Amino acid sequence: MSSARTYDFVIAANRLPVDRIVHDDGSVEWQTSPGGLVTAMESVMRGREAAWVGWSGQPDEAPEPFLDNDLLLVPVPLSADEVAAYYEGQSNDSLWPIYHDVIVPATFKRRWAAAYEKVNRRFAQQCAEVAAPGATVWVHDYQLQLVPRMLRVLRPDVRIGWFNHIPFPPVELFAQLPMRHAILNGLLGADFLGFQRPADAENFLRACRRLLGARTKGDVVDVPETDRRVRAAAVPISIDAGGLAELAESEPVRQRAKEIREQLGNPRTILLGVDRLDYTKGIRHRMKAFGELLDDGRLSADDTMLVQVASPSRERVAAYRELRHQVERTVGNINGAHSPLGSTAVSYLHRSFPREEMAALYRAADVMLVTPLRDGMNLVAKEYVTCHEGPGALVLSEFTGAANELRQAFRCNPHDIEALKNTIMAAIEAPAAERNRRMRALHRQVTRNDVQHWAGKYLDALEHAPEKPPAP
Ligand code: ADP
Ligand code: G6P
């Protein structure tokens, strides 16, 4: 299919919205890709005539571009070596730890950095190929930070935005990166840079001043040795609240939520965790707190259960494999010590579920535990408050982007296990009227600031950059 220079709107993300799965019998299936970026962007892009440039999730394969409704999906090939060096190495073993407060140590390899540059160039070339004259190209996330500048060189006529779905680290951590200058210069190829929190945008601006000697005025950077100016500001992402609420209120999902409670033995309290199995999510801290509450006798497995859904993630990176062992060992220990006969204290589900099942789980849960040690936003928190009806409660780590907006949650510092235990108890024991009041406020917050609103705000900022857009 010829797609040369025909699309006015192009997005680039490491992953396409769908993952190509090749089964053992050779049959091929496309499934929704994991993670919050795809959850959010899939609903923004639905129904738009646009191109999405990204990887199919499989090494050594580059299917031809194909149409998914009005969206042209443009697969970018990655060899097995590039998957190991660009994706698992530089993106997820160098950048991810540095951008998440070094919860695990970062590893730097020159070979990984070289592969990152090579793959970013391929993405830039692919964007240059499909973008119409004067098009808007929206680049996403930490895997593609060199693309804006590379694309500007190839196509000075296009408008370039970049959005970071994860935190941007303080300069003291960012400065460790051997490719720190290349990243800052790469990003400064864009017209507008969007971040989850004002603190992330400030970290970026400070890095430009300290490491590039760039001048900044307010949220605008003067790009050194050019007459270009780039704006960097917070535009916090969200979810398709309307679509999800409709799904959660549908009869099949209501029924399924009831069924889940029955299947679990109608416990008085269902606690729920939903995460990619990632060390940033504070799953171990959450388990420790829950285990100790059972040990202390403040909770009983006879009437309280923790359902932990943990989708498999980045399983070839050592820190993720180690986390999986730790979590599974802990679940085993808690269940060994506390599960009643014929039931479990922790129900651990290490797989992905369809949207309907997730919505039913959110509806069924009395208390949602969102306890990351660091998270750019955390869409799970927003999904829970959108789906749940009645007196639910959200326990939310203050180290998430979502905590900036969801002020009526039960806030916690997951590092402080004693305080986390007390917060979980407070959420369980709060009077129904208080839980109702908090949930209503949270629900309103997310409904008013949904992902369509976010995309509108982002694109408006991009169009007017480096100036601020006029107030709506
Ligand atoms: P991240 O982007 O770091 O994975 P977010 O909380 O922002 O974290 O987004 C996670 C997204 O993945 C949410 O839309 C959530 O519903 C979805 N998700 C997480 N675990 C599963 C699972 N086991 N099955 C299906 N969807 C999942
Ligand atoms: C987070 C990142 C995304 C990433 C997703 C899933 O949401 O911000 O860029 O796609 O996690 O991770 P994966 O490595 O499987 O793509």
Coordinates of C-alpha atoms and ligand atoms in Angstrom, one line a residue:
M1 CA 0.0 0.0 0.0
S2 CA 1.5 3.4 -0.9
S3 CA 1.3 5.8 2.0
A4 CA 4.0 8.2 0.8
R5 CA 3.5 11.7 2.2
T6 CA -0.2 11.4 2.5
Y7 CA -1.1 11.7 6.2
D8 CA -1.7 15.0 7.9
F9 CA -1.6 13.4 11.3
V10 CA 1.0 10.9 12.3
I11 CA 1.8 9.3 15.6
A12 CA 4.9 7.4 16.5
A13 CA 5.2 5.1 19.5
N14 CA 7.5 2.2 20.2
R15 CA 4.5 -0.2 20.0
L16 CA 1.6 -0.3 17.5
P17 CA -1.8 -0.4 19.3
V18 CA -1.9 -4.1 18.5
D19 CA 0.7 -6.8 19.1
R20 CA 1.3 -9.6 16.5
I21 CA 1.1 -12.9 18.3
V22 CA 2.4 -16.0 16.5
H23 CA 1.0 -19.2 18.0
D24 CA 2.9 -22.5 18.2
D25 CA 0.9 -23.8 15.3
G26 CA 2.0 -20.9 13.1
S27 CA -1.3 -19.1 13.2
V28 CA -1.2 -15.3 13.7
E29 CA -3.4 -13.1 15.9
W30 CA -3.3 -9.4 16.6
Q31 CA -4.0 -8.5 20.3
T32 CA -4.2 -5.1 22.1
S33 CA -0.7 -4.1 23.2
P34 CA 0.0 -3.9 26.9
G35 CA 0.3 -0.7 28.9
G36 CA -1.2 2.7 29.6
L37 CA 0.2 4.4 26.4
V38 CA -1.9 2.2 24.2
T39 CA -5.0 2.3 26.5
A40 CA -5.0 6.1 26.2
M41 CA -3.8 6.6 22.6
E42 CA -6.0 3.9 21.1
S43 CA -9.1 5.8 22.1
V44 CA -7.7 9.2 21.0
M45 CA -6.9 7.8 17.6
R46 CA -10.1 5.8 17.0
G47 CA -12.0 7.2 14.1
R48 CA -9.3 9.6 13.0
E49 CA -7.7 9.5 9.6
A50 CA -4.1 9.1 10.6
A51 CA -1.0 6.9 10.5
W52 CA 0.4 5.1 13.6
V53 CA 4.1 4.2 13.2
G54 CA 5.3 1.5 15.6
W55 CA 6.7 -1.9 16.3
S56 CA 4.6 -5.1 15.9
G57 CA 6.0 -6.7 19.1
Q58 CA 7.8 -9.5 17.2
P59 CA 11.4 -9.5 16.2
D60 CA 12.5 -9.8 12.5
E61 CA 9.1 -9.1 11.1
A62 CA 7.8 -6.1 9.3
P63 CA 4.3 -6.7 7.9
E64 CA 3.3 -4.2 5.2
P65 CA 1.3 -1.1 6.4
F66 CA -2.3 -2.0 6.8
L67 CA -5.6 -0.2 7.6
D68 CA -7.4 -0.7 10.9
N69 CA -10.6 1.3 10.2
D70 CA -9.3 4.8 9.3
L71 CA -6.0 4.3 11.0
L72 CA -3.0 3.2 8.9
L73 CA -0.7 1.0 11.0
V74 CA 2.9 1.3 9.8
P75 CA 5.1 -1.5 11.3
V76 CA 8.7 -0.6 12.0
P77 CA 10.9 -3.7 11.8
L78 CA 13.3 -4.6 14.7
S79 CA 15.8 -7.4 14.5
A80 CA 16.2 -9.8 17.4
D81 CA 19.5 -8.0 18.3
E82 CA 17.7 -4.6 18.2
V83 CA 14.9 -5.9 20.5
A84 CA 17.6 -6.9 22.9
A85 CA 19.7 -3.7 22.6
Y86 CA 17.3 -0.9 21.9
Y87 CA 14.1 -2.1 23.6
E88 CA 15.2 -4.4 26.5
G89 CA 18.6 -2.7 27.0
Q90 CA 18.7 1.0 26.4
S91 CA 14.9 1.6 26.8
N92 CA 14.1 -0.7 29.7
D93 CA 17.4 -1.3 31.5
S94 CA 19.1 2.2 31.1
L95 CA 16.3 4.8 30.7
W96 CA 13.4 3.2 32.6
P97 CA 15.4 2.9 35.9
I98 CA 16.9 6.4 35.6
Y99 CA 13.5 7.9 34.9
H100 CA 11.9 6.0 37.8
D101 CA 14.2 7.1 40.7
V102 CA 16.7 4.3 40.2
I103 CA 14.4 1.8 42.1
V104 CA 16.7 -0.8 40.6
P105 CA 20.2 0.2 39.3
A106 CA 20.5 1.3 35.7
T107 CA 22.9 -0.5 33.3
F108 CA 24.7 1.5 30.6
K109 CA 26.1 -0.1 27.5
R110 CA 27.5 1.7 24.4
R111 CA 26.2 -1.0 22.2
W112 CA 22.6 -0.4 23.5
A113 CA 23.0 3.4 23.0
A114 CA 24.1 2.8 19.4
A115 CA 21.1 0.6 18.7
Y116 CA 18.8 3.2 20.3
E117 CA 20.1 5.8 17.9
K118 CA 19.8 3.5 14.9
V119 CA 16.2 2.5 15.7
N120 CA 15.2 6.1 16.5
R121 CA 16.5 7.0 13.0
R122 CA 14.4 4.3 11.5
F123 CA 11.3 5.6 13.2
A124 CA 12.1 9.2 12.1
Q125 CA 12.5 8.0 8.5
Q126 CA 9.3 6.2 8.6
C127 CA 7.5 9.2 10.0
A128 CA 9.1 11.4 7.3
E129 CA 7.8 9.0 4.7
V130 CA 4.1 9.0 5.6
A131 CA 3.7 12.6 6.8
A132 CA 2.0 15.0 4.3
P133 CA 3.5 18.4 3.7
G134 CA 3.0 20.5 6.8
A135 CA 1.6 17.5 8.8
T136 CA 1.5 17.2 12.6
V137 CA 3.7 14.3 13.9
W138 CA 3.2 13.3 17.5
V139 CA 6.0 11.3 19.0
H140 CA 5.5 9.3 22.2
D141 CA 7.5 8.3 25.2
Y142 CA 11.1 7.5 26.3
Q143 CA 11.9 5.0 23.6
L144 CA 11.8 7.7 20.9
Q145 CA 13.6 10.7 22.4
L146 CA 15.9 11.2 19.5
V147 CA 13.2 11.2 16.9
P148 CA 12.1 14.8 17.1
R149 CA 15.5 16.2 16.1
M150 CA 16.1 13.5 13.4
L151 CA 12.7 14.2 11.9
R152 CA 13.2 17.9 11.9
V153 CA 16.3 17.5 9.8
L154 CA 14.5 15.2 7.4
R155 CA 11.2 17.2 7.3
P156 CA 11.6 20.9 8.5
D157 CA 8.0 21.5 7.2
V158 CA 6.2 19.3 9.8
R159 CA 5.0 20.3 13.3
I160 CA 6.5 18.0 15.9
G161 CA 5.2 17.2 19.4
W162 CA 6.5 14.7 21.9
F163 CA 4.7 13.5 25.0
N164 CA 6.4 11.6 27.9
H165 CA 4.1 9.0 29.5
I166 CA 6.6 8.4 32.3
P167 CA 8.3 10.7 34.8
F168 CA 11.2 13.0 33.7
P169 CA 13.9 12.6 36.3
P170 CA 15.7 15.2 38.4
V171 CA 18.9 16.4 36.7
E172 CA 21.0 14.7 39.4
L173 CA 19.8 11.4 38.1
F174 CA 19.4 12.3 34.4
A175 CA 23.0 13.5 34.4
Q176 CA 24.2 9.9 34.9
L177 CA 23.1 9.0 31.4
P178 CA 26.0 8.7 29.0
M179 CA 23.7 9.9 26.2
R180 CA 22.2 12.8 28.2
H181 CA 23.2 15.5 25.6
A182 CA 21.9 13.5 22.7
I183 CA 18.6 13.1 24.5
L184 CA 18.2 16.8 25.4
N185 CA 19.1 17.8 21.8
G186 CA 16.9 15.1 20.4
L187 CA 13.9 16.4 22.3
L188 CA 14.6 20.0 21.5
G189 CA 13.9 19.1 17.8
A190 CA 10.2 19.2 18.8
D191 CA 8.0 22.3 18.9
F192 CA 6.2 21.3 22.1
L193 CA 7.1 18.8 24.8
G194 CA 4.4 17.5 27.1
F195 CA 4.9 16.0 30.5
Q196 CA 2.6 14.4 33.1
R197 CA 3.4 16.7 36.0
P198 CA 4.7 20.3 36.3
A199 CA 7.6 18.8 38.2
D200 CA 8.6 16.7 35.2
A201 CA 8.6 19.7 32.9
E202 CA 10.7 21.6 35.4
N203 CA 13.2 18.8 35.6
F204 CA 13.5 18.9 31.9
L205 CA 14.0 22.7 31.8
R206 CA 16.6 22.5 34.6
A207 CA 18.5 19.7 32.7
C208 CA 18.6 22.0 29.6
R209 CA 20.0 24.9 31.7
R210 CA 22.5 22.8 33.6
L211 CA 23.7 20.4 30.9
L212 CA 23.4 22.4 27.7
G213 CA 23.8 25.9 29.2
A214 CA 20.5 26.7 27.4
R215 CA 18.5 29.8 28.4
T216 CA 15.0 29.3 29.6
K217 CA 12.2 31.8 30.1
G218 CA 9.2 30.5 31.9
D219 CA 8.4 27.2 30.2
V220 CA 10.2 28.0 27.0
V221 CA 13.8 27.0 26.1
D222 CA 16.0 28.9 23.6
V223 CA 17.5 26.1 21.6
P224 CA 21.3 26.7 21.7
E225 CA 22.9 27.9 18.4
T226 CA 19.5 28.3 16.6
D227 CA 16.7 30.9 16.7
R228 CA 14.2 28.2 17.7
R229 CA 12.2 28.2 20.9
V230 CA 10.6 25.1 22.4
R231 CA 7.9 25.0 25.0
A232 CA 7.8 22.3 27.8
A233 CA 4.7 22.0 30.0
A234 CA 2.6 19.6 31.9
V235 CA -0.5 18.1 30.2
P236 CA -1.6 15.1 32.4
I237 CA -3.0 12.2 30.4
S238 CA -6.3 10.4 31.2
I239 CA -8.6 7.7 30.0
D240 CA -11.7 7.3 27.8
A241 CA -14.0 7.9 30.9
G242 CA -17.3 7.9 28.9
G243 CA -16.5 4.7 27.0
L244 CA -15.3 2.9 30.1
A245 CA -18.3 4.1 32.3
E246 CA -20.7 2.8 29.6
L247 CA -19.0 -0.5 29.6
A248 CA -18.9 -0.8 33.4
E249 CA -22.7 0.1 33.6
S250 CA -23.6 -2.5 30.9
E251 CA -25.7 -5.4 32.1
P252 CA -23.1 -8.2 31.3
V253 CA -20.4 -6.3 33.3
R254 CA -22.7 -5.7 36.2
Q255 CA -23.6 -9.4 36.2
R256 CA -20.0 -10.5 35.9
A257 CA -19.1 -8.2 38.9
K258 CA -21.7 -10.0 41.0
E259 CA -20.5 -13.4 39.8
I260 CA -16.8 -12.5 40.7
R261 CA -17.9 -11.7 44.3
E262 CA -19.7 -14.9 44.5
Q263 CA -16.9 -16.9 43.0
L264 CA -14.6 -15.4 45.6
G265 CA -17.0 -16.6 48.3
N266 CA -18.7 -13.3 49.0
P267 CA -15.9 -11.9 51.3
R268 CA -16.8 -8.8 53.2
T269 CA -13.8 -6.9 51.7
I270 CA -12.2 -7.4 48.3
L271 CA -8.9 -5.5 47.8
L272 CA -7.6 -5.2 44.3
G273 CA -4.3 -4.5 42.6
V274 CA -3.9 -4.3 38.8
D275 CA -0.5 -3.7 37.4
R276 CA 2.0 -4.7 34.8
L277 CA 4.5 -6.8 36.7
D278 CA 6.9 -3.9 37.1
Y279 CA 9.1 -3.0 40.1
T280 CA 7.9 0.6 39.9
K281 CA 4.4 -0.4 40.9
G282 CA 5.2 -1.2 44.6
I283 CA 3.6 -4.6 44.4
R284 CA 6.0 -6.1 47.0
H285 CA 5.3 -3.2 49.4
R286 CA 1.5 -3.8 49.0
M287 CA 1.9 -7.5 49.7
K288 CA 4.1 -6.9 52.7
A289 CA 1.5 -4.5 54.2
F290 CA -1.3 -7.0 53.5
G291 CA 0.6 -9.9 54.9
E292 CA 1.4 -8.0 58.1
L293 CA -2.2 -6.9 58.5
L294 CA -3.1 -10.6 58.4
D295 CA -0.2 -11.5 60.8
D296 CA -1.2 -8.8 63.2
G297 CA -4.8 -10.0 63.2
R298 CA -6.1 -6.6 62.0
L299 CA -7.5 -8.3 59.0
S300 CA -8.7 -11.9 58.6
A301 CA -8.5 -14.0 55.5
D302 CA -11.9 -15.4 56.4
D303 CA -13.6 -12.2 55.2
T304 CA -10.9 -10.2 53.3
M305 CA -9.2 -11.1 50.1
L306 CA -6.6 -9.5 47.9
V307 CA -7.0 -10.0 44.2
Q308 CA -3.7 -9.1 42.4
V309 CA -3.8 -9.0 38.6
A310 CA -0.2 -8.7 37.3
S311 CA 0.2 -8.7 33.6
P312 CA 3.5 -10.2 32.3
S313 CA 6.0 -7.6 31.3
R314 CA 9.5 -7.3 29.9
E315 CA 10.3 -10.8 31.0
R316 CA 13.8 -11.0 29.5
V317 CA 15.1 -8.1 31.6
A318 CA 16.7 -9.5 34.7
A319 CA 15.1 -7.1 37.2
Y320 CA 11.6 -8.1 36.0
R321 CA 12.4 -11.8 36.3
E322 CA 13.7 -11.3 39.8
L323 CA 10.5 -9.3 40.7
R324 CA 8.3 -12.1 39.4
H325 CA 10.1 -14.6 41.6
Q326 CA 9.8 -12.4 44.7
V327 CA 6.1 -11.6 44.2
E328 CA 5.3 -15.3 43.6
R329 CA 7.3 -16.4 46.6
T330 CA 5.5 -13.8 48.8
V331 CA 2.0 -14.8 47.5
G332 CA 2.9 -18.4 48.4
N333 CA 4.1 -17.4 51.8
I334 CA 1.0 -15.4 52.6
N335 CA -1.3 -18.0 51.3
G336 CA 0.5 -20.8 53.1
A337 CA 0.2 -18.9 56.4
H338 CA -3.4 -17.5 56.1
S339 CA -5.6 -19.1 53.4
P340 CA -8.7 -20.8 54.7
L341 CA -9.4 -24.3 53.4
G342 CA -10.8 -24.0 49.9
S343 CA -10.0 -20.3 49.4
T344 CA -7.0 -18.0 49.2
A345 CA -5.9 -14.9 51.0
V346 CA -4.3 -13.6 47.8
S347 CA -5.7 -14.5 44.4
Y348 CA -2.8 -13.9 42.0
L349 CA -3.5 -13.7 38.3
H350 CA -0.4 -13.4 36.1
R351 CA -2.1 -12.8 32.8
S352 CA -4.0 -10.3 30.7
F353 CA -7.8 -10.0 30.6
P354 CA -10.3 -8.4 28.2
R355 CA -11.6 -4.9 29.0
E356 CA -15.0 -6.3 30.1
E357 CA -13.4 -8.5 32.7
M358 CA -11.2 -5.6 34.0
A359 CA -14.3 -3.4 34.3
A360 CA -16.1 -6.1 36.3
L361 CA -13.1 -6.6 38.6
Y362 CA -13.1 -2.8 39.3
R363 CA -16.8 -2.9 40.0
A364 CA -16.4 -5.9 42.3
A365 CA -13.5 -4.4 44.4
D366 CA -14.2 -2.5 47.6
V367 CA -10.7 -1.0 47.9
M368 CA -8.3 -0.4 45.0
L369 CA -4.6 -0.5 46.0
V370 CA -2.4 1.7 43.7
T371 CA 0.9 1.8 45.5
P372 CA 3.7 2.7 43.0
L373 CA 7.1 3.9 44.2
R374 CA 7.1 6.1 41.1
D375 CA 4.7 6.2 38.2
G376 CA 4.2 8.8 35.4
M377 CA 0.4 8.8 35.8
N378 CA -1.2 5.4 36.6
L379 CA -4.3 5.0 34.5
V380 CA -5.5 2.1 36.7
A381 CA -6.4 4.6 39.4
K382 CA -8.6 6.5 37.0
E383 CA -10.1 3.4 35.6
Y384 CA -11.2 2.2 39.1
V385 CA -12.9 5.4 40.0
T386 CA -14.7 5.5 36.6
C387 CA -16.0 1.9 36.9
H388 CA -16.8 1.6 40.6
E389 CA -20.3 2.5 41.9
G390 CA -21.2 2.9 45.5
P391 CA -18.8 3.2 48.5
G392 CA -15.5 2.1 47.1
A393 CA -12.1 3.5 48.1
L394 CA -8.9 4.3 46.3
V395 CA -5.6 3.9 48.1
L396 CA -3.1 6.0 46.0
S397 CA 0.6 6.5 46.3
E398 CA 1.7 10.1 46.4
F399 CA 4.5 9.1 43.9
T400 CA 2.1 8.8 41.0
G401 CA 1.1 11.5 38.5
A402 CA -2.5 10.6 39.3
A403 CA -2.0 11.8 43.0
N404 CA -1.7 15.4 41.6
E405 CA -5.3 15.2 40.4
L406 CA -7.1 12.6 42.5
R407 CA -7.1 14.5 45.7
Q408 CA -9.9 12.6 47.4
A409 CA -8.1 9.3 47.4
F410 CA -6.6 7.8 50.5
R411 CA -3.0 8.9 50.0
C412 CA -0.1 6.8 51.0
N413 CA 3.7 6.7 51.0
P414 CA 4.3 3.0 50.1
H415 CA 7.9 3.1 51.5
D416 CA 6.4 3.5 55.0
I417 CA 4.9 0.1 55.6
E418 CA 3.3 1.0 58.9
A419 CA 1.6 4.0 57.4
L420 CA 0.5 2.0 54.4
K421 CA -1.1 -0.6 56.7
N422 CA -2.9 2.2 58.5
T423 CA -4.1 3.8 55.2
I424 CA -5.4 0.5 53.9
M425 CA -7.3 0.0 57.2
A426 CA -8.6 3.6 57.0
A427 CA -9.9 2.9 53.5
I428 CA -11.6 -0.3 54.6
E429 CA -13.1 1.1 57.7
A430 CA -14.2 4.6 56.6
P431 CA -18.0 5.1 56.9
A432 CA -19.9 4.4 53.7
A433 CA -21.0 8.0 53.5
E434 CA -17.4 9.2 53.5
R435 CA -16.3 6.6 50.9
N436 CA -19.3 7.6 48.7
R437 CA -18.4 11.3 49.0
R438 CA -14.8 10.7 48.1
M439 CA -15.6 8.4 45.2
R440 CA -18.1 10.9 43.7
A441 CA -15.5 13.6 43.7
L442 CA -12.9 11.3 42.1
H443 CA -15.4 10.2 39.5
R444 CA -16.2 13.8 38.6
Q445 CA -12.6 14.7 38.4
V446 CA -11.9 11.9 35.8
T447 CA -15.1 12.5 33.8
R448 CA -14.3 16.2 33.4
N449 CA -10.7 15.5 32.5
D450 CA -10.9 12.6 30.1
V451 CA -8.5 11.6 27.4
Q452 CA -10.3 13.4 24.7
H453 CA -10.0 16.6 26.7
W454 CA -6.3 15.8 27.2
A455 CA -5.7 15.3 23.5
G456 CA -7.5 18.5 22.6
K457 CA -5.3 20.4 25.1
Y458 CA -2.1 18.8 23.9
L459 CA -2.8 19.5 20.3
D460 CA -3.8 23.0 21.0
A461 CA -0.5 23.6 22.9
L462 CA 1.4 22.0 20.0
E463 CA -0.3 24.2 17.4
H464 CA 0.5 27.4 19.3
A465 CA 4.0 26.5 20.6
P466 CA 6.2 28.1 21.7
E467 CA 3.5 30.5 22.8
K468 CA 0.8 29.4 25.3
P469 CA -2.5 28.8 23.6
P470 CA -5.2 31.4 24.3
A471 CA -7.4 30.5 27.3
P472 CA -10.4 28.5 26.2
Ligands
ADP1 P1 1.5 1.3 32.7 O1 1.3 2.2 31.5 O2 2.8 1.5 33.4 O3 1.4 -0.2 32.4 P2 -1.0 2.3 33.7 O4 -1.7 2.1 35.0 O5 -1.0 3.7 33.3 O6 0.4 1.6 33.8 O7 -1.8 1.6 32.5 C1 -2.0 0.2 32.6 C2 -3.1 -0.2 31.6 O8 -3.0 -1.6 31.3 C3 -4.5 0.1 32.1 O9 -5.3 0.5 31.0 C4 -4.9 -1.3 32.7 O10 -6.3 -1.5 32.6 C5 -4.2 -2.2 31.7 N1 -3.9 -3.5 32.4 C6 -3.0 -3.7 33.4 N2 -3.0 -5.0 33.7 C7 -3.8 -5.7 32.9 C8 -4.2 -7.0 32.7 N3 -3.7 -8.0 33.4 N4 -5.1 -7.3 31.7 C9 -5.6 -6.3 30.9 N5 -5.3 -5.0 31.1 C10 -4.4 -4.7 32.0
G6P2 C1 4.3 2.1 29.8 C2 5.2 2.9 28.9 C3 4.8 2.5 27.4 C4 4.9 1.0 27.2 C5 4.1 0.3 28.3 C6 4.2 -1.3 28.2 O1 3.0 2.4 29.6 O2 5.0 4.2 29.1 O3 5.7 3.1 26.5 O4 4.5 0.6 25.9 O5 4.5 0.7 29.6 O6 5.5 -1.7 28.2 P1 6.1 -2.5 27.0 O7 7.6 -2.5 27.3 O8 5.5 -3.8 27.1 O9 5.8 -1.8 25.7

